[in-house]
PDB file of C-alpha atoms in Angstrom:
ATOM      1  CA  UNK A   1       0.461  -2.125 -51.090  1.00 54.00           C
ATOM      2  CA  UNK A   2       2.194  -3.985 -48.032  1.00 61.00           C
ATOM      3  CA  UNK A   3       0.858  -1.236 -45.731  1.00 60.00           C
ATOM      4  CA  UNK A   4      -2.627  -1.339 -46.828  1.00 59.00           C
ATOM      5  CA  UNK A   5      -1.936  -4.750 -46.384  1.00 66.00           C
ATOM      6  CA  UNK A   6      -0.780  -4.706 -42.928  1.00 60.00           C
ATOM      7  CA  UNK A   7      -3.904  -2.263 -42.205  1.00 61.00           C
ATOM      8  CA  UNK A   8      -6.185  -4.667 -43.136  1.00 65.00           C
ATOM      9  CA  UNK A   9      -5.045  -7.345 -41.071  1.00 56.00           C
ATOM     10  CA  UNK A  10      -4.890  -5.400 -38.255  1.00 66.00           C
ATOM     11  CA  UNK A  11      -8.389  -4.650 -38.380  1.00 64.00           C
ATOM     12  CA  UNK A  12      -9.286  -8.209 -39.506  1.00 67.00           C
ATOM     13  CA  UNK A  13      -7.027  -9.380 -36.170  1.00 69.00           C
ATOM     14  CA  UNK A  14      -9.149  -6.634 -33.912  1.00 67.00           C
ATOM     15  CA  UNK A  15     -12.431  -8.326 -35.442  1.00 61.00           C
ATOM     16  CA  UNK A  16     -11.831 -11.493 -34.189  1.00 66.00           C
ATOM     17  CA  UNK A  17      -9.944 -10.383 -31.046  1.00 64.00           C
ATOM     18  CA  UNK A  18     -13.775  -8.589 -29.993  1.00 67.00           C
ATOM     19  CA  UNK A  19     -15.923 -11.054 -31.448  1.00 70.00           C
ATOM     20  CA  UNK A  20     -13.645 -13.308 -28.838  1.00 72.00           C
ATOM     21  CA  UNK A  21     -14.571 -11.326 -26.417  1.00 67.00           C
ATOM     22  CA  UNK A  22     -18.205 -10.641 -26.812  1.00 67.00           C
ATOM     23  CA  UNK A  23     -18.293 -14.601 -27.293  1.00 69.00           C
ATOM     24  CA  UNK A  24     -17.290 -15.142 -23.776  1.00 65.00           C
ATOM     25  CA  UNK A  25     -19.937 -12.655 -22.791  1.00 65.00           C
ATOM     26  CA  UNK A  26     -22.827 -14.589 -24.301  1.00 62.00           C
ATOM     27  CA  UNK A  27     -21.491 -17.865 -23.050  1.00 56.00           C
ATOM     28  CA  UNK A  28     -22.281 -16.964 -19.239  1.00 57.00           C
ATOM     29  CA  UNK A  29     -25.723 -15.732 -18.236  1.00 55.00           C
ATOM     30  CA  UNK A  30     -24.329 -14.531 -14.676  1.00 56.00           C
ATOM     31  CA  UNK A  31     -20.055 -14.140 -15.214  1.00 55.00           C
ATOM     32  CA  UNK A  32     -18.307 -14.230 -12.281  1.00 58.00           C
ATOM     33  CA  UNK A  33     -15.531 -11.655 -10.780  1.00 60.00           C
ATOM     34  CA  UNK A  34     -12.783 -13.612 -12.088  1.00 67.00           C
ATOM     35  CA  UNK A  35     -14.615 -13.895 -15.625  1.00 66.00           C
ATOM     36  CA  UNK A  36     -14.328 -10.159 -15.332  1.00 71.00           C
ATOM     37  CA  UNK A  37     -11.077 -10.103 -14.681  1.00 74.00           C
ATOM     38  CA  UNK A  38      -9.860 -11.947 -17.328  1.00 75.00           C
ATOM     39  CA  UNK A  39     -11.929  -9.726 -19.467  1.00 76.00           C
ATOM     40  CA  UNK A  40     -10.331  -6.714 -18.187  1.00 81.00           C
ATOM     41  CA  UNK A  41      -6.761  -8.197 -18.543  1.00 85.00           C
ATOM     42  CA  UNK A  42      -7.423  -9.458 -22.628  1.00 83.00           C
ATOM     43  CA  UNK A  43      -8.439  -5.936 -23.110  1.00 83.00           C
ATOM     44  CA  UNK A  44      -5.288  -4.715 -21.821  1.00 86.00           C
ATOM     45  CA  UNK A  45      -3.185  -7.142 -23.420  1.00 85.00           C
ATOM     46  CA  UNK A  46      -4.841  -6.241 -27.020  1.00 81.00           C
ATOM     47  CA  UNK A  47      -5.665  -2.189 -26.755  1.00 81.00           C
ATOM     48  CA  UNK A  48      -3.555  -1.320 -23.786  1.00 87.00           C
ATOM     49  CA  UNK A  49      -6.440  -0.230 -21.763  1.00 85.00           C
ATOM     50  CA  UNK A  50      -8.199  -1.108 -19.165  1.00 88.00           C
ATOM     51  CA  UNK A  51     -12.469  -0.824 -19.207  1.00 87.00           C
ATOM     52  CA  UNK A  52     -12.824   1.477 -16.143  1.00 88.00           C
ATOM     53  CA  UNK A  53     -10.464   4.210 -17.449  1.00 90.00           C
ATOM     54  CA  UNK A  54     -12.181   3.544 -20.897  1.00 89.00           C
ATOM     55  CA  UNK A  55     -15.210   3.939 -19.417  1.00 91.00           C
ATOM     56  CA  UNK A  56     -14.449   7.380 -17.007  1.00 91.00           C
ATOM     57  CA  UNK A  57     -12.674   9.215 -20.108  1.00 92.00           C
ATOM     58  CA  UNK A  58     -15.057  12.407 -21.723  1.00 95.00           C
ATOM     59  CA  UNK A  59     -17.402  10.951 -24.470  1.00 95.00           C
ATOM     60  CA  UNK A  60     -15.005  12.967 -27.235  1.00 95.00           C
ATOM     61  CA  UNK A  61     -11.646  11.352 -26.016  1.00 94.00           C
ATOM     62  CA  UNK A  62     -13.568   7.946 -25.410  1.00 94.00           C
ATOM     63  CA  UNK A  63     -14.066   8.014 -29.153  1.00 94.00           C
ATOM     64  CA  UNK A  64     -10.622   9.437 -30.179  1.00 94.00           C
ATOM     65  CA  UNK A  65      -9.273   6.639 -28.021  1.00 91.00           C
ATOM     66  CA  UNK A  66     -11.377   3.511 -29.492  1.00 90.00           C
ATOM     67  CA  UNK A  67     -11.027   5.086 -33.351  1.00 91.00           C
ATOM     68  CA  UNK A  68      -7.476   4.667 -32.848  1.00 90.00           C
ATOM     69  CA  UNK A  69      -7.537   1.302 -31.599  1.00 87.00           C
ATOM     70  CA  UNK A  70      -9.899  -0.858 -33.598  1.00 84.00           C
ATOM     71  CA  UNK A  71      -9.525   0.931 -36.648  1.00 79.00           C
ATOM     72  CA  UNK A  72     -12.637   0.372 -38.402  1.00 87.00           C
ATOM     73  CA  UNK A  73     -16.309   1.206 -37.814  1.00 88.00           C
ATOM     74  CA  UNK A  74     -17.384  -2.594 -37.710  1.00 89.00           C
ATOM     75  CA  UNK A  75     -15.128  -2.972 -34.450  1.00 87.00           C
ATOM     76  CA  UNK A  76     -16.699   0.008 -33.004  1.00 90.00           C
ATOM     77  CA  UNK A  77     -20.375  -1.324 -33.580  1.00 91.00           C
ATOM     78  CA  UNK A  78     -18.863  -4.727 -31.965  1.00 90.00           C
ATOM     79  CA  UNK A  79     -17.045  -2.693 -29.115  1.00 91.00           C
ATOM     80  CA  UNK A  80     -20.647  -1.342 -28.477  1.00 93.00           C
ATOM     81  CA  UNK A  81     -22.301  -4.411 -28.476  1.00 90.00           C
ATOM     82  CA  UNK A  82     -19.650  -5.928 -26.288  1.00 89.00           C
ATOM     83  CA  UNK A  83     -20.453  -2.572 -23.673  1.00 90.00           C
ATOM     84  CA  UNK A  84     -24.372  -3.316 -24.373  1.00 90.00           C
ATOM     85  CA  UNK A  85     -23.764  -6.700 -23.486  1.00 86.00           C
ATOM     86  CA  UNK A  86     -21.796  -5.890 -19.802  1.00 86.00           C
ATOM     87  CA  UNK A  87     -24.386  -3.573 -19.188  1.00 87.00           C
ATOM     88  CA  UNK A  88     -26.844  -5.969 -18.967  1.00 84.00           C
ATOM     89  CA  UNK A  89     -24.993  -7.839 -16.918  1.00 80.00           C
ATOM     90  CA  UNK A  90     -23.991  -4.867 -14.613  1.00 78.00           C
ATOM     91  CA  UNK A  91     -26.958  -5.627 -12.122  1.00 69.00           C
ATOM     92  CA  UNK A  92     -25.977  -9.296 -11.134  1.00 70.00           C
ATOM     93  CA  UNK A  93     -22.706  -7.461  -9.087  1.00 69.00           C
ATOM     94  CA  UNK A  94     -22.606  -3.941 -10.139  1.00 75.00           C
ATOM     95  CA  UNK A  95     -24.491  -0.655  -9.317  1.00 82.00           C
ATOM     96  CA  UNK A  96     -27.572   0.552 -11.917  1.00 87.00           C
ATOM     97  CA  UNK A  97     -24.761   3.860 -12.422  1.00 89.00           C
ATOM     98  CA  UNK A  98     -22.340   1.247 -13.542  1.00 88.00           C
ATOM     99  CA  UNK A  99     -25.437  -0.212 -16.267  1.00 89.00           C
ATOM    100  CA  UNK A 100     -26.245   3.218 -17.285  1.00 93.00           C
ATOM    101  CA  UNK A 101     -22.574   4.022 -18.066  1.00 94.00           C
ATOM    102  CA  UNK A 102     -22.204   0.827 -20.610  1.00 93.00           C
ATOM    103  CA  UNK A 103     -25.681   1.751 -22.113  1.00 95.00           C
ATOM    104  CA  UNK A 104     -24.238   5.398 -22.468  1.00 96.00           C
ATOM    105  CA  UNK A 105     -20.441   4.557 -23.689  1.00 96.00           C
ATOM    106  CA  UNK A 106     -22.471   2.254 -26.285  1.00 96.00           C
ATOM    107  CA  UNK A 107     -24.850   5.086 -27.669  1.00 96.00           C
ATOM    108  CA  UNK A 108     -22.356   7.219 -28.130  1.00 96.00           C
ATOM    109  CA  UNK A 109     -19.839   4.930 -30.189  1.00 95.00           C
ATOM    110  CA  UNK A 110     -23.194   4.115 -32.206  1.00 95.00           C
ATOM    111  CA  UNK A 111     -23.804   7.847 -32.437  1.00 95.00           C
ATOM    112  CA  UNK A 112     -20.461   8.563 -33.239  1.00 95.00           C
ATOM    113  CA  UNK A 113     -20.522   5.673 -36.046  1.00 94.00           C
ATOM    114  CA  UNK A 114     -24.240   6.913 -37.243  1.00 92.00           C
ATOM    115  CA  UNK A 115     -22.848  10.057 -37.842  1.00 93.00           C
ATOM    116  CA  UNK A 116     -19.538   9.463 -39.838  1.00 92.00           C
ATOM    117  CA  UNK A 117     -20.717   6.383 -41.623  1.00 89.00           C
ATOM    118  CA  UNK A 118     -21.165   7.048 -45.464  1.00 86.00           C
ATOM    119  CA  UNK A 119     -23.790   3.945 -44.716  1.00 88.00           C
ATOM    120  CA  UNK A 120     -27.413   3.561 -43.635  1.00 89.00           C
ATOM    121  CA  UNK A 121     -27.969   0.494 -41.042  1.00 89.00           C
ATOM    122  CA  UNK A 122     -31.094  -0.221 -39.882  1.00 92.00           C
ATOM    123  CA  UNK A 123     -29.691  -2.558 -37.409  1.00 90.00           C
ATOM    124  CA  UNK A 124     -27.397   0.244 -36.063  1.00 92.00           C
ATOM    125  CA  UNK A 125     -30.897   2.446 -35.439  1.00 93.00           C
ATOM    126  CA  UNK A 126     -32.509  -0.818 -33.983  1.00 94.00           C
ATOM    127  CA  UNK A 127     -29.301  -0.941 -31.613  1.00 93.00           C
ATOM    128  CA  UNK A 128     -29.309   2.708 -30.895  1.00 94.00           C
ATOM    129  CA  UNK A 129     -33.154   2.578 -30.108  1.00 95.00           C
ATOM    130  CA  UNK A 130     -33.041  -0.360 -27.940  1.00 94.00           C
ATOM    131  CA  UNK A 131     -29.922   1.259 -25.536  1.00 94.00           C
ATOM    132  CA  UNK A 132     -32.071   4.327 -25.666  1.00 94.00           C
ATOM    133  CA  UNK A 133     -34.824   2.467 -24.038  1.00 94.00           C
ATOM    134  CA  UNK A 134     -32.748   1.049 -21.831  1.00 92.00           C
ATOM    135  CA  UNK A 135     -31.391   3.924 -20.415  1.00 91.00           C
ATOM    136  CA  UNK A 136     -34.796   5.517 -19.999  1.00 87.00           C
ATOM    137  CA  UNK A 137     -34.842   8.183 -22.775  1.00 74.00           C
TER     138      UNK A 137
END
């Protein structure tokens, strides 16, 4: 019981560490290279990796990597929406490559999530359809 316990409040901790996260996302319409930074560093600090290598690894390890880290599927949807969200804010300092790489890295946690979810969600679909359409397929 005390390590289902301890599970669950790991996952409950991860929750709130992303929805920090995706929080300071939404509060900037343009963030700025040190706003970045910090991003990259609280990442670190709380999964012990850093975005770019996340974001370079094969889509198969990617997902190994993140399953392992935020334990639950909910974190992975909110992971994705947190890479949704830098993607469209790749173009005020980044390339279009570096865009289409979030939009990608988002699909396929969604995908992966889509596929081993006992669940249904429409707003998953709406989310996969939408980075879809953003990424031009």
């Amino acid at each position: 019981m005390e390590r289902r316990d301890y599970i669950l409040h790991q996952i409950q901790e991860m929750g709130a560490f992303l929805a920090r996260l995706a929080g300071k996302l939404k509060k900037e319409d343009k963030p700025s290279w040190e706003q970045k930074q910090s991003f990259d560093k609280e990442l670190d600090k709380h999964l012990g990796l850093k975005l770019d290598d996340l974001l370079f690894l094969e889509e198969v390890a990617f997902v190994q990597v993140l399953e392992e880290k935020l334990l639950a599927e909910e974190n992975l949807m909110q992971f994705a929406g947190i890479l949704e969200q830098l993607g469209d804010l790749a173009l005020n300092d980044e390339t279009f490559l570096r865009q289409q790489i979030y939009y990608n890295k988002a699909c396929v946690l969604l995908d992966h999530v889509d596929e081993n979810s006992g669940n249904y969600s429409i707003e998953r679909q709406q989310q996969l359809a939408a980075l879809r359409l953003k990424l031009g397929e």
